[in-house]
Amino acid sequence: MNASIYAARLSRDEAPGRVLQSLVEQSGILAKIKQGDKVLVKPNYVAPFPLATTDSRILEFFIQALKDLGARPVVGEMSGYEFDTEATIKILGILPVLERHGVEFVNFEQAPYESLELDNGMQVEVARIAREVDLIVNLPVLKGHTITKVTGAVKNLFGLLSRNSRRRLHCRRIHAGVAALARSFPAAVHCVDARSLLDRAVFGASKPLNVCMMGSNPFALDHFGSKLLGIDPDSVYHLEHVPSYTVTGDIPPVPVTELRSKNSLKECFHRMVYSSFYYLDELNCGLLGRNSVIPELHWQLGVHPDVSRVDQERIAEVCALCPVEAIDPEKRVVRKERCITVRCLRCYQYDPTGQVVLKGLNPPKGKGR
């Protein structure tokens, strides 16, 4: 069966409403919605970084579009494994959007789960609401990923799983797991934000790509999205069984000869280190019954800010940038207990002194977040 992808150019500086409305009309992805249908809108709020997460304007467009069709939208999400969901959506400014439209937010960290057997025999815990709604509107951001190489429409549904299931799949056949999970939700439509090319899912460098895509087949969308990222989709293991598809719209040419399939030694090393975090955590939590060590490992080996070099007379300016009051102005240190599950890096990104630095195994280059 041939799948259809509808794409259009859309820059981050442009209000997205007109382009999104055109794509909705062309694709017909909301055509089956009936009066009273309950719809789960699944954004990507992996971490408190605007470029790496669903634009609040795109979220608001779909909430309003669903309400105009008589549907009952509800927004549900859980942040990345080492981040705090409530802090993430607060920092991203999502709460005013939800309040303005009177829409409920379901924090999957606190929501009930039910067991689901995937078509490959894997057992996972999935947010119960995802099984109760009439439709899922999936709003991913197209990005590179340390382990799966690409994260988009398929991988964004990973956020429906409990933290235990997410950790387990990171240890056991994550590609097969995310693919089977996506197949479990055929009643889903997808709008992929590909306006910025991010080489990593969270702490990544970015450059303009200026594309937005819609469709009903997540595998086709991510297959084409891989090409836009410059990655050979045949090297992305969870995209093995992709239907033929056609792309309609004004899109940049894809230089197939420049697609990257092999991984550099640096990429392989990062993937090995990142995967080992979850094997260690499975042992720590699953067998020993202790709390997750993932936040601590990401703090020590990942990325976190250092304000020790900031002048004493200007530390107050840097402190004012922190949304969780994690900076001690007298000691010029970042309070780890407040920052560890947030790490928004605003003190680094907007530092007026130029003295805040990043620590970690592989800190990103540049401040375009």
mmCIF file of C-alpha atoms in Angstrom:
data_model
loop_
_atom_site.group_PDB
_atom_site.id
_atom_site.type_symbol
_atom_site.label_atom_id
_atom_site.label_comp_id
_atom_site.label_asym_id
_atom_site.label_seq_id
_atom_site.Cartn_x
_atom_site.Cartn_y
_atom_site.Cartn_z
ATOM 1 C CA MET A 1 0.000 0.000 0.000
ATOM 2 C CA ASN A 2 1.372 3.385 -1.008
ATOM 3 C CA ALA A 3 1.621 5.934 1.808
ATOM 4 C CA SER A 4 1.330 9.684 1.357
ATOM 5 C CA ILE A 5 3.479 12.380 2.906
ATOM 6 C CA TYR A 6 2.407 16.007 2.693
ATOM 7 C CA ALA A 7 5.185 18.505 3.232
ATOM 8 C CA ALA A 8 5.642 22.253 3.125
ATOM 9 C CA ARG A 9 8.359 24.754 3.831
ATOM 10 C CA LEU A 10 7.993 26.381 7.241
ATOM 11 C CA SER A 11 10.622 28.412 9.060
ATOM 12 C CA ARG A 12 10.797 28.901 12.806
ATOM 13 C CA ASP A 13 10.286 32.639 12.366
ATOM 14 C CA GLU A 14 6.986 32.078 10.564
ATOM 15 C CA ALA A 15 3.643 31.715 12.344
ATOM 16 C CA PRO A 16 2.751 28.097 11.551
ATOM 17 C CA GLY A 17 -1.044 28.339 11.420
ATOM 18 C CA ARG A 18 -1.495 28.979 7.692
ATOM 19 C CA VAL A 19 0.896 26.228 6.611
ATOM 20 C CA LEU A 20 -0.521 23.717 9.106
ATOM 21 C CA GLN A 21 -4.077 24.431 7.967
ATOM 22 C CA SER A 22 -3.070 23.859 4.356
ATOM 23 C CA LEU A 23 -1.384 20.557 5.210
ATOM 24 C CA VAL A 24 -4.381 19.393 7.248
ATOM 25 C CA GLU A 25 -6.673 20.108 4.328
ATOM 26 C CA GLN A 26 -4.386 18.419 1.788
ATOM 27 C CA SER A 27 -3.720 15.339 3.882
ATOM 28 C CA GLY A 28 -7.193 14.918 5.351
ATOM 29 C CA ILE A 29 -5.597 13.489 8.498
ATOM 30 C CA LEU A 30 -8.373 14.890 10.705
ATOM 31 C CA ALA A 31 -11.197 13.991 8.330
ATOM 32 C CA LYS A 32 -12.413 10.964 10.313
ATOM 33 C CA ILE A 33 -12.893 12.844 13.577
ATOM 34 C CA LYS A 34 -16.499 12.825 14.791
ATOM 35 C CA GLN A 35 -18.363 14.991 17.256
ATOM 36 C CA GLY A 36 -17.480 13.942 20.782
ATOM 37 C CA ASP A 37 -14.372 11.919 19.896
ATOM 38 C CA LYS A 38 -11.725 11.910 22.585
ATOM 39 C CA VAL A 39 -8.304 12.666 21.109
ATOM 40 C CA LEU A 40 -4.935 12.342 22.805
ATOM 41 C CA VAL A 41 -2.461 14.952 21.597
ATOM 42 C CA LYS A 42 1.028 13.552 22.150
ATOM 43 C CA PRO A 43 3.690 16.292 21.851
ATOM 44 C CA ASN A 44 7.435 15.883 22.413
ATOM 45 C CA TYR A 45 8.514 17.522 25.657
ATOM 46 C CA VAL A 46 11.616 15.436 26.218
ATOM 47 C CA ALA A 47 13.501 18.261 27.935
ATOM 48 C CA PRO A 48 13.114 22.029 28.519
ATOM 49 C CA PHE A 49 14.688 23.087 25.194
ATOM 50 C CA PRO A 50 12.458 24.892 22.666
ATOM 51 C CA LEU A 51 14.265 23.651 19.532
ATOM 52 C CA ALA A 52 14.131 20.033 20.696
ATOM 53 C CA THR A 53 10.452 20.081 21.637
ATOM 54 C CA THR A 54 7.016 20.663 20.147
ATOM 55 C CA ASP A 55 6.381 24.333 19.442
ATOM 56 C CA SER A 56 3.552 25.641 21.636
ATOM 57 C CA ARG A 57 2.048 27.279 18.535
ATOM 58 C CA ILE A 58 1.809 23.901 16.785
ATOM 59 C CA LEU A 59 0.270 22.368 19.893
ATOM 60 C CA GLU A 60 -2.254 25.197 20.115
ATOM 61 C CA PHE A 61 -3.162 24.893 16.428
ATOM 62 C CA PHE A 62 -4.118 21.234 16.810
ATOM 63 C CA ILE A 63 -5.991 21.787 20.063
ATOM 64 C CA GLN A 64 -8.110 24.449 18.391
ATOM 65 C CA ALA A 65 -8.553 22.417 15.205
ATOM 66 C CA LEU A 66 -9.788 19.437 17.203
ATOM 67 C CA LYS A 67 -12.183 21.572 19.231
ATOM 68 C CA ASP A 68 -13.528 23.140 16.031
ATOM 69 C CA LEU A 69 -14.361 19.622 14.817
ATOM 70 C CA GLY A 70 -16.234 18.862 18.020
ATOM 71 C CA ALA A 71 -13.561 16.586 19.485
ATOM 72 C CA ARG A 72 -12.414 16.523 23.101
ATOM 73 C CA PRO A 73 -8.630 16.941 23.088
ATOM 74 C CA VAL A 74 -6.432 15.998 26.014
ATOM 75 C CA VAL A 75 -2.663 16.515 26.056
ATOM 76 C CA GLY A 76 -0.451 13.820 27.522
ATOM 77 C CA GLU A 77 3.310 13.474 27.838
ATOM 78 C CA MET A 78 6.239 12.396 29.976
ATOM 79 C CA SER A 79 9.671 13.949 29.601
ATOM 80 C CA GLY A 80 12.922 12.150 28.895
ATOM 81 C CA TYR A 81 14.072 9.544 31.370
ATOM 82 C CA GLU A 82 16.281 11.876 33.410
ATOM 83 C CA PHE A 83 14.056 14.976 33.298
ATOM 84 C CA ASP A 84 11.101 16.159 35.383
ATOM 85 C CA THR A 85 7.898 16.465 33.333
ATOM 86 C CA GLU A 86 6.168 19.161 35.389
ATOM 87 C CA ALA A 87 9.246 21.391 35.394
ATOM 88 C CA THR A 88 9.740 20.805 31.668
ATOM 89 C CA ILE A 89 6.267 21.928 30.574
ATOM 90 C CA LYS A 90 6.390 24.873 32.979
ATOM 91 C CA ILE A 91 9.716 26.109 31.612
ATOM 92 C CA LEU A 92 8.534 25.632 28.021
ATOM 93 C CA GLY A 93 5.479 27.810 28.696
ATOM 94 C CA ILE A 94 2.900 25.132 27.870
ATOM 95 C CA LEU A 95 0.622 25.671 30.871
ATOM 96 C CA PRO A 96 -0.863 28.979 29.604
ATOM 97 C CA VAL A 97 -1.826 27.262 26.318
ATOM 98 C CA LEU A 98 -3.623 24.466 28.145
ATOM 99 C CA GLU A 99 -5.363 26.888 30.506
ATOM 100 C CA ARG A 100 -6.435 29.153 27.652
ATOM 101 C CA HIS A 101 -8.202 26.259 25.924
ATOM 102 C CA GLY A 102 -9.392 24.482 29.049
ATOM 103 C CA VAL A 103 -7.530 21.313 28.075
ATOM 104 C CA GLU A 104 -6.451 18.676 30.570
ATOM 105 C CA PHE A 105 -2.789 17.692 30.789
ATOM 106 C CA VAL A 106 -2.047 14.073 31.658
ATOM 107 C CA ASN A 107 1.400 13.614 33.157
ATOM 108 C CA PHE A 108 2.236 10.022 32.280
ATOM 109 C CA GLU A 109 4.592 9.891 35.276
ATOM 110 C CA GLN A 110 1.495 9.951 37.490
ATOM 111 C CA ALA A 111 -1.119 8.355 35.210
ATOM 112 C CA PRO A 112 -2.280 4.720 35.366
ATOM 113 C CA TYR A 113 -0.760 2.163 32.989
ATOM 114 C CA GLU A 114 -1.944 -1.103 31.567
ATOM 115 C CA SER A 115 -0.050 -4.065 30.188
ATOM 116 C CA LEU A 116 0.202 -4.378 26.416
ATOM 117 C CA GLU A 117 1.656 -7.248 24.426
ATOM 118 C CA LEU A 118 3.263 -5.971 21.238
ATOM 119 C CA ASP A 119 3.032 -7.908 17.987
ATOM 120 C CA ASN A 120 6.607 -9.158 18.455
ATOM 121 C CA GLY A 121 5.821 -10.688 21.837
ATOM 122 C CA MET A 122 7.284 -7.895 23.978
ATOM 123 C CA GLN A 123 5.339 -6.915 27.093
ATOM 124 C CA VAL A 124 5.187 -3.196 27.933
ATOM 125 C CA GLU A 125 3.272 -0.855 30.208
ATOM 126 C CA VAL A 126 1.471 1.818 28.236
ATOM 127 C CA ALA A 127 -0.465 4.848 29.494
ATOM 128 C CA ARG A 128 -4.065 3.701 29.822
ATOM 129 C CA ILE A 129 -5.472 6.832 28.207
ATOM 130 C CA ALA A 130 -3.686 5.959 24.952
ATOM 131 C CA ARG A 131 -5.844 2.829 24.742
ATOM 132 C CA GLU A 132 -9.054 4.674 25.617
ATOM 133 C CA VAL A 133 -9.083 7.510 23.080
ATOM 134 C CA ASP A 134 -10.493 7.468 19.559
ATOM 135 C CA LEU A 135 -7.385 8.981 17.962
ATOM 136 C CA ILE A 136 -3.829 10.018 18.793
ATOM 137 C CA VAL A 137 -2.409 13.175 17.237
ATOM 138 C CA ASN A 138 1.351 12.707 17.363
ATOM 139 C CA LEU A 139 3.464 15.901 17.267
ATOM 140 C CA PRO A 140 7.143 14.865 17.149
ATOM 141 C CA VAL A 141 10.237 16.878 16.347
ATOM 142 C CA LEU A 142 12.588 15.282 13.806
ATOM 143 C CA LYS A 143 16.048 14.831 15.344
ATOM 144 C CA GLY A 144 19.103 12.658 15.400
ATOM 145 C CA HIS A 145 19.349 10.202 18.284
ATOM 146 C CA THR A 146 22.287 8.669 20.109
ATOM 147 C CA ILE A 147 20.956 5.096 20.051
ATOM 148 C CA THR A 148 18.254 4.880 17.348
ATOM 149 C CA LYS A 149 20.023 7.348 15.006
ATOM 150 C CA VAL A 150 16.700 9.036 14.174
ATOM 151 C CA THR A 151 13.779 10.032 16.377
ATOM 152 C CA GLY A 152 10.550 11.247 14.838
ATOM 153 C CA ALA A 153 6.994 9.990 14.466
ATOM 154 C CA VAL A 154 7.829 6.381 15.416
ATOM 155 C CA LYS A 155 10.058 7.101 18.396
ATOM 156 C CA ASN A 156 7.814 9.838 19.842
ATOM 157 C CA LEU A 157 5.224 7.216 20.771
ATOM 158 C CA PHE A 158 7.886 5.774 23.087
ATOM 159 C CA GLY A 159 6.757 8.487 25.518
ATOM 160 C CA LEU A 160 3.513 6.546 26.083
ATOM 161 C CA LEU A 161 5.441 3.913 28.046
ATOM 162 C CA SER A 162 6.187 3.787 31.744
ATOM 163 C CA ARG A 163 9.722 4.569 32.820
ATOM 164 C CA ASN A 164 10.249 0.901 33.667
ATOM 165 C CA SER A 165 9.249 -0.163 30.150
ATOM 166 C CA ARG A 166 11.365 2.557 28.590
ATOM 167 C CA ARG A 167 14.393 1.433 30.556
ATOM 168 C CA ARG A 168 13.727 -2.210 29.669
ATOM 169 C CA LEU A 169 13.455 -1.475 25.949
ATOM 170 C CA HIS A 170 16.660 0.554 26.044
ATOM 171 C CA CYS A 171 18.326 -2.634 27.263
ATOM 172 C CA ARG A 172 16.509 -5.079 25.000
ATOM 173 C CA ARG A 173 15.953 -4.544 21.270
ATOM 174 C CA ILE A 174 14.886 -0.907 21.354
ATOM 175 C CA HIS A 175 14.505 -0.746 17.567
ATOM 176 C CA ALA A 176 12.116 -3.699 17.488
ATOM 177 C CA GLY A 177 10.295 -2.274 20.500
ATOM 178 C CA VAL A 178 9.608 1.222 19.149
ATOM 179 C CA ALA A 179 8.549 -0.197 15.770
ATOM 180 C CA ALA A 180 6.122 -2.666 17.353
ATOM 181 C CA LEU A 181 4.746 0.052 19.633
ATOM 182 C CA ALA A 182 4.022 2.316 16.656
ATOM 183 C CA ARG A 183 2.198 -0.548 14.927
ATOM 184 C CA SER A 184 0.026 -0.927 18.031
ATOM 185 C CA PHE A 185 -1.549 2.481 17.448
ATOM 186 C CA PRO A 186 -2.884 2.541 13.887
ATOM 187 C CA ALA A 187 -5.465 5.158 14.937
ATOM 188 C CA ALA A 188 -2.826 7.885 15.002
ATOM 189 C CA VAL A 189 -1.942 10.783 12.736
ATOM 190 C CA HIS A 190 1.362 12.582 12.693
ATOM 191 C CA CYS A 191 2.671 16.107 12.176
ATOM 192 C CA VAL A 192 6.473 16.134 12.131
ATOM 193 C CA ASP A 193 8.294 19.371 12.894
ATOM 194 C CA ALA A 194 11.462 19.324 10.777
ATOM 195 C CA ARG A 195 12.167 23.045 10.853
ATOM 196 C CA SER A 196 15.547 22.617 12.542
ATOM 197 C CA LEU A 197 18.097 19.922 11.900
ATOM 198 C CA LEU A 198 19.190 18.687 15.332
ATOM 199 C CA ASP A 199 21.950 16.111 15.432
ATOM 200 C CA ARG A 200 20.897 14.850 18.857
ATOM 201 C CA ALA A 201 17.557 14.440 20.628
ATOM 202 C CA VAL A 202 18.310 16.843 23.485
ATOM 203 C CA PHE A 203 21.714 18.527 23.726
ATOM 204 C CA GLY A 204 22.324 18.858 20.001
ATOM 205 C CA ALA A 205 23.611 21.432 17.571
ATOM 206 C CA SER A 206 21.059 22.725 15.072
ATOM 207 C CA LYS A 207 20.747 24.408 11.722
ATOM 208 C CA PRO A 208 17.678 25.429 9.672
ATOM 209 C CA LEU A 209 15.864 22.759 7.669
ATOM 210 C CA ASN A 210 12.495 24.565 7.412
ATOM 211 C CA VAL A 211 10.150 21.654 6.655
ATOM 212 C CA CYS A 212 6.905 20.441 8.213
ATOM 213 C CA MET A 213 5.343 17.082 7.271
ATOM 214 C CA MET A 214 2.029 15.331 7.864
ATOM 215 C CA GLY A 215 0.751 11.840 7.213
ATOM 216 C CA SER A 216 -0.798 8.733 8.704
ATOM 217 C CA ASN A 217 2.162 6.362 8.336
ATOM 218 C CA PRO A 218 4.915 7.101 10.871
ATOM 219 C CA PHE A 219 7.429 4.784 9.203
ATOM 220 C CA ALA A 220 7.145 6.543 5.848
ATOM 221 C CA LEU A 221 7.470 9.949 7.526
ATOM 222 C CA ASP A 222 10.612 8.917 9.404
ATOM 223 C CA HIS A 223 12.090 7.214 6.345
ATOM 224 C CA PHE A 224 11.849 10.463 4.431
ATOM 225 C CA GLY A 225 12.850 12.438 7.507
ATOM 226 C CA SER A 226 16.056 10.402 7.781
ATOM 227 C CA LYS A 227 16.993 11.586 4.319
ATOM 228 C CA LEU A 228 16.354 15.180 5.334
ATOM 229 C CA LEU A 229 18.723 14.643 8.269
ATOM 230 C CA GLY A 230 21.349 13.265 5.884
ATOM 231 C CA ILE A 231 21.079 9.736 7.293
ATOM 232 C CA ASP A 232 20.603 6.668 5.109
ATOM 233 C CA PRO A 233 17.213 5.279 6.259
ATOM 234 C CA ASP A 234 18.353 1.758 5.437
ATOM 235 C CA SER A 235 20.805 2.081 8.345
ATOM 236 C CA VAL A 236 17.993 2.896 10.815
ATOM 237 C CA TYR A 237 16.946 -0.515 12.123
ATOM 238 C CA HIS A 238 13.399 0.360 13.166
ATOM 239 C CA LEU A 239 12.660 1.517 9.599
ATOM 240 C CA GLU A 240 13.192 -1.888 7.979
ATOM 241 C CA HIS A 241 9.613 -2.446 6.763
ATOM 242 C CA VAL A 242 8.515 0.842 5.233
ATOM 243 C CA PRO A 243 5.782 1.026 2.582
ATOM 244 C CA SER A 244 6.385 2.821 -0.675
ATOM 245 C CA TYR A 245 5.358 6.441 -0.375
ATOM 246 C CA THR A 246 4.920 9.629 -2.326
ATOM 247 C CA VAL A 247 5.849 13.091 -1.097
ATOM 248 C CA THR A 248 3.681 16.019 -2.092
ATOM 249 C CA GLY A 249 4.685 19.608 -1.509
ATOM 250 C CA ASP A 250 7.424 22.190 -1.759
ATOM 251 C CA ILE A 251 10.434 20.558 -0.124
ATOM 252 C CA PRO A 252 14.213 20.851 -0.439
ATOM 253 C CA PRO A 253 15.930 18.297 -2.686
ATOM 254 C CA VAL A 254 17.425 15.316 -0.884
ATOM 255 C CA PRO A 255 21.041 14.674 -1.989
ATOM 256 C CA VAL A 256 20.895 10.868 -1.818
ATOM 257 C CA THR A 257 24.572 10.499 -2.682
ATOM 258 C CA GLU A 258 25.472 12.349 0.514
ATOM 259 C CA LEU A 259 23.450 10.147 2.878
ATOM 260 C CA ARG A 260 25.459 8.853 5.809
ATOM 261 C CA SER A 261 25.053 5.195 6.719
ATOM 262 C CA LYS A 262 28.168 4.234 8.635
ATOM 263 C CA ASN A 263 28.788 5.446 12.154
ATOM 264 C CA SER A 264 31.997 7.142 13.174
ATOM 265 C CA LEU A 265 34.003 5.727 16.052
ATOM 266 C CA LYS A 266 32.896 8.716 18.105
ATOM 267 C CA GLU A 267 29.225 7.956 17.462
ATOM 268 C CA CYS A 268 29.709 4.279 18.306
ATOM 269 C CA PHE A 269 31.437 5.221 21.546
ATOM 270 C CA HIS A 270 28.634 7.581 22.552
ATOM 271 C CA ARG A 271 26.046 4.909 21.741
ATOM 272 C CA MET A 272 27.896 2.340 23.816
ATOM 273 C CA VAL A 273 28.194 4.699 26.809
ATOM 274 C CA TYR A 274 24.565 5.808 26.583
ATOM 275 C CA SER A 275 23.266 2.221 26.302
ATOM 276 C CA SER A 276 25.388 1.098 29.243
ATOM 277 C CA PHE A 277 23.560 3.650 31.431
ATOM 278 C CA TYR A 278 20.334 1.688 31.005
ATOM 279 C CA TYR A 279 21.906 -1.721 31.532
ATOM 280 C CA LEU A 280 23.320 -0.412 34.802
ATOM 281 C CA ASP A 281 19.972 1.092 35.757
ATOM 282 C CA GLU A 282 18.137 -2.149 34.983
ATOM 283 C CA LEU A 283 20.428 -3.927 37.414
ATOM 284 C CA ASN A 284 20.089 -1.165 40.006
ATOM 285 C CA CYS A 285 16.294 -0.803 39.835
ATOM 286 C CA GLY A 286 15.070 -4.150 38.573
ATOM 287 C CA LEU A 287 17.228 -6.473 40.653
ATOM 288 C CA LEU A 288 18.277 -4.360 43.636
ATOM 289 C CA GLY A 289 15.076 -2.315 43.986
ATOM 290 C CA ARG A 290 16.891 1.005 44.232
ATOM 291 C CA ASN A 291 16.093 4.397 42.693
ATOM 292 C CA SER A 292 17.207 5.158 39.163
ATOM 293 C CA VAL A 293 20.814 6.217 38.684
ATOM 294 C CA ILE A 294 20.155 7.670 35.216
ATOM 295 C CA PRO A 295 19.834 11.319 36.392
ATOM 296 C CA GLU A 296 23.086 11.068 38.333
ATOM 297 C CA LEU A 297 24.929 9.434 35.428
ATOM 298 C CA HIS A 298 23.695 12.103 33.021
ATOM 299 C CA TRP A 299 24.762 14.785 35.471
ATOM 300 C CA GLN A 300 28.262 13.400 35.850
ATOM 301 C CA LEU A 301 28.890 12.279 32.259
ATOM 302 C CA GLY A 302 26.299 14.228 30.288
ATOM 303 C CA VAL A 303 25.906 18.007 30.337
ATOM 304 C CA HIS A 304 25.400 20.444 33.190
ATOM 305 C CA PRO A 305 26.302 24.109 33.799
ATOM 306 C CA ASP A 306 29.211 25.475 35.833
ATOM 307 C CA VAL A 307 28.970 29.044 37.182
ATOM 308 C CA SER A 308 32.163 29.063 39.256
ATOM 309 C CA ARG A 309 33.885 31.437 36.812
ATOM 310 C CA VAL A 310 31.177 34.088 36.920
ATOM 311 C CA ASP A 311 32.252 37.367 38.548
ATOM 312 C CA GLN A 312 30.779 37.883 42.008
ATOM 313 C CA GLU A 313 29.331 41.251 41.019
ATOM 314 C CA ARG A 314 27.430 39.714 38.063
ATOM 315 C CA ILE A 315 26.336 36.392 39.508
ATOM 316 C CA ALA A 316 22.907 37.854 40.331
ATOM 317 C CA GLU A 317 22.249 38.400 36.613
ATOM 318 C CA VAL A 318 22.958 34.743 35.933
ATOM 319 C CA CYS A 319 20.851 33.627 38.903
ATOM 320 C CA ALA A 320 17.875 35.523 37.492
ATOM 321 C CA LEU A 321 17.962 33.280 34.401
ATOM 322 C CA CYS A 322 17.353 30.065 36.341
ATOM 323 C CA PRO A 323 13.665 29.026 36.473
ATOM 324 C CA VAL A 324 14.216 26.643 39.405
ATOM 325 C CA GLU A 325 16.522 28.835 41.529
ATOM 326 C CA ALA A 326 19.312 26.285 41.314
ATOM 327 C CA ILE A 327 22.230 28.745 41.493
ATOM 328 C CA ASP A 328 23.740 29.710 44.835
ATOM 329 C CA PRO A 329 24.960 33.306 44.307
ATOM 330 C CA GLU A 330 27.252 33.367 47.341
ATOM 331 C CA LYS A 331 29.085 30.119 46.658
ATOM 332 C CA ARG A 332 28.766 30.487 42.847
ATOM 333 C CA VAL A 333 27.720 26.877 42.451
ATOM 334 C CA VAL A 334 24.783 25.111 40.828
ATOM 335 C CA ARG A 335 22.690 23.238 43.376
ATOM 336 C CA LYS A 336 22.621 19.773 41.868
ATOM 337 C CA GLU A 337 19.520 18.660 43.752
ATOM 338 C CA ARG A 338 17.496 21.400 42.011
ATOM 339 C CA CYS A 339 19.117 21.302 38.587
ATOM 340 C CA ILE A 340 19.686 17.581 38.029
ATOM 341 C CA THR A 341 16.247 16.745 36.562
ATOM 342 C CA VAL A 342 15.895 20.077 34.723
ATOM 343 C CA ARG A 343 19.250 21.102 33.237
ATOM 344 C CA CYS A 344 17.571 23.689 31.000
ATOM 345 C CA LEU A 345 20.943 25.421 30.425
ATOM 346 C CA ARG A 346 19.317 28.850 30.322
ATOM 347 C CA CYS A 347 22.105 30.208 32.498
ATOM 348 C CA TYR A 348 24.512 29.145 29.740
ATOM 349 C CA GLN A 349 22.417 30.066 26.739
ATOM 350 C CA TYR A 350 21.508 33.571 27.877
ATOM 351 C CA ASP A 351 24.557 34.262 30.054
ATOM 352 C CA PRO A 352 25.219 38.047 29.878
ATOM 353 C CA THR A 353 28.735 37.555 31.246
ATOM 354 C CA GLY A 354 29.984 34.900 28.814
ATOM 355 C CA GLN A 355 31.488 33.091 31.804
ATOM 356 C CA VAL A 356 29.076 30.180 32.304
ATOM 357 C CA VAL A 357 30.538 26.953 30.896
ATOM 358 C CA LEU A 358 29.248 23.432 30.350
ATOM 359 C CA LYS A 359 30.689 20.315 31.876
ATOM 360 C CA GLY A 360 30.224 16.765 30.678
ATOM 361 C CA LEU A 361 31.486 14.048 28.393
ATOM 362 C CA ASN A 362 30.295 15.622 25.149
ATOM 363 C CA PRO A 363 28.880 19.146 25.646
ATOM 364 C CA PRO A 364 27.146 20.689 22.628
ATOM 365 C CA LYS A 365 28.788 23.411 20.598
ATOM 366 C CA GLY A 366 27.080 26.771 20.310
ATOM 367 C CA LYS A 367 24.054 28.155 22.137
ATOM 368 C CA GLY A 368 21.333 27.755 19.513
ATOM 369 C CA ARG A 369 18.707 26.004 21.583
#
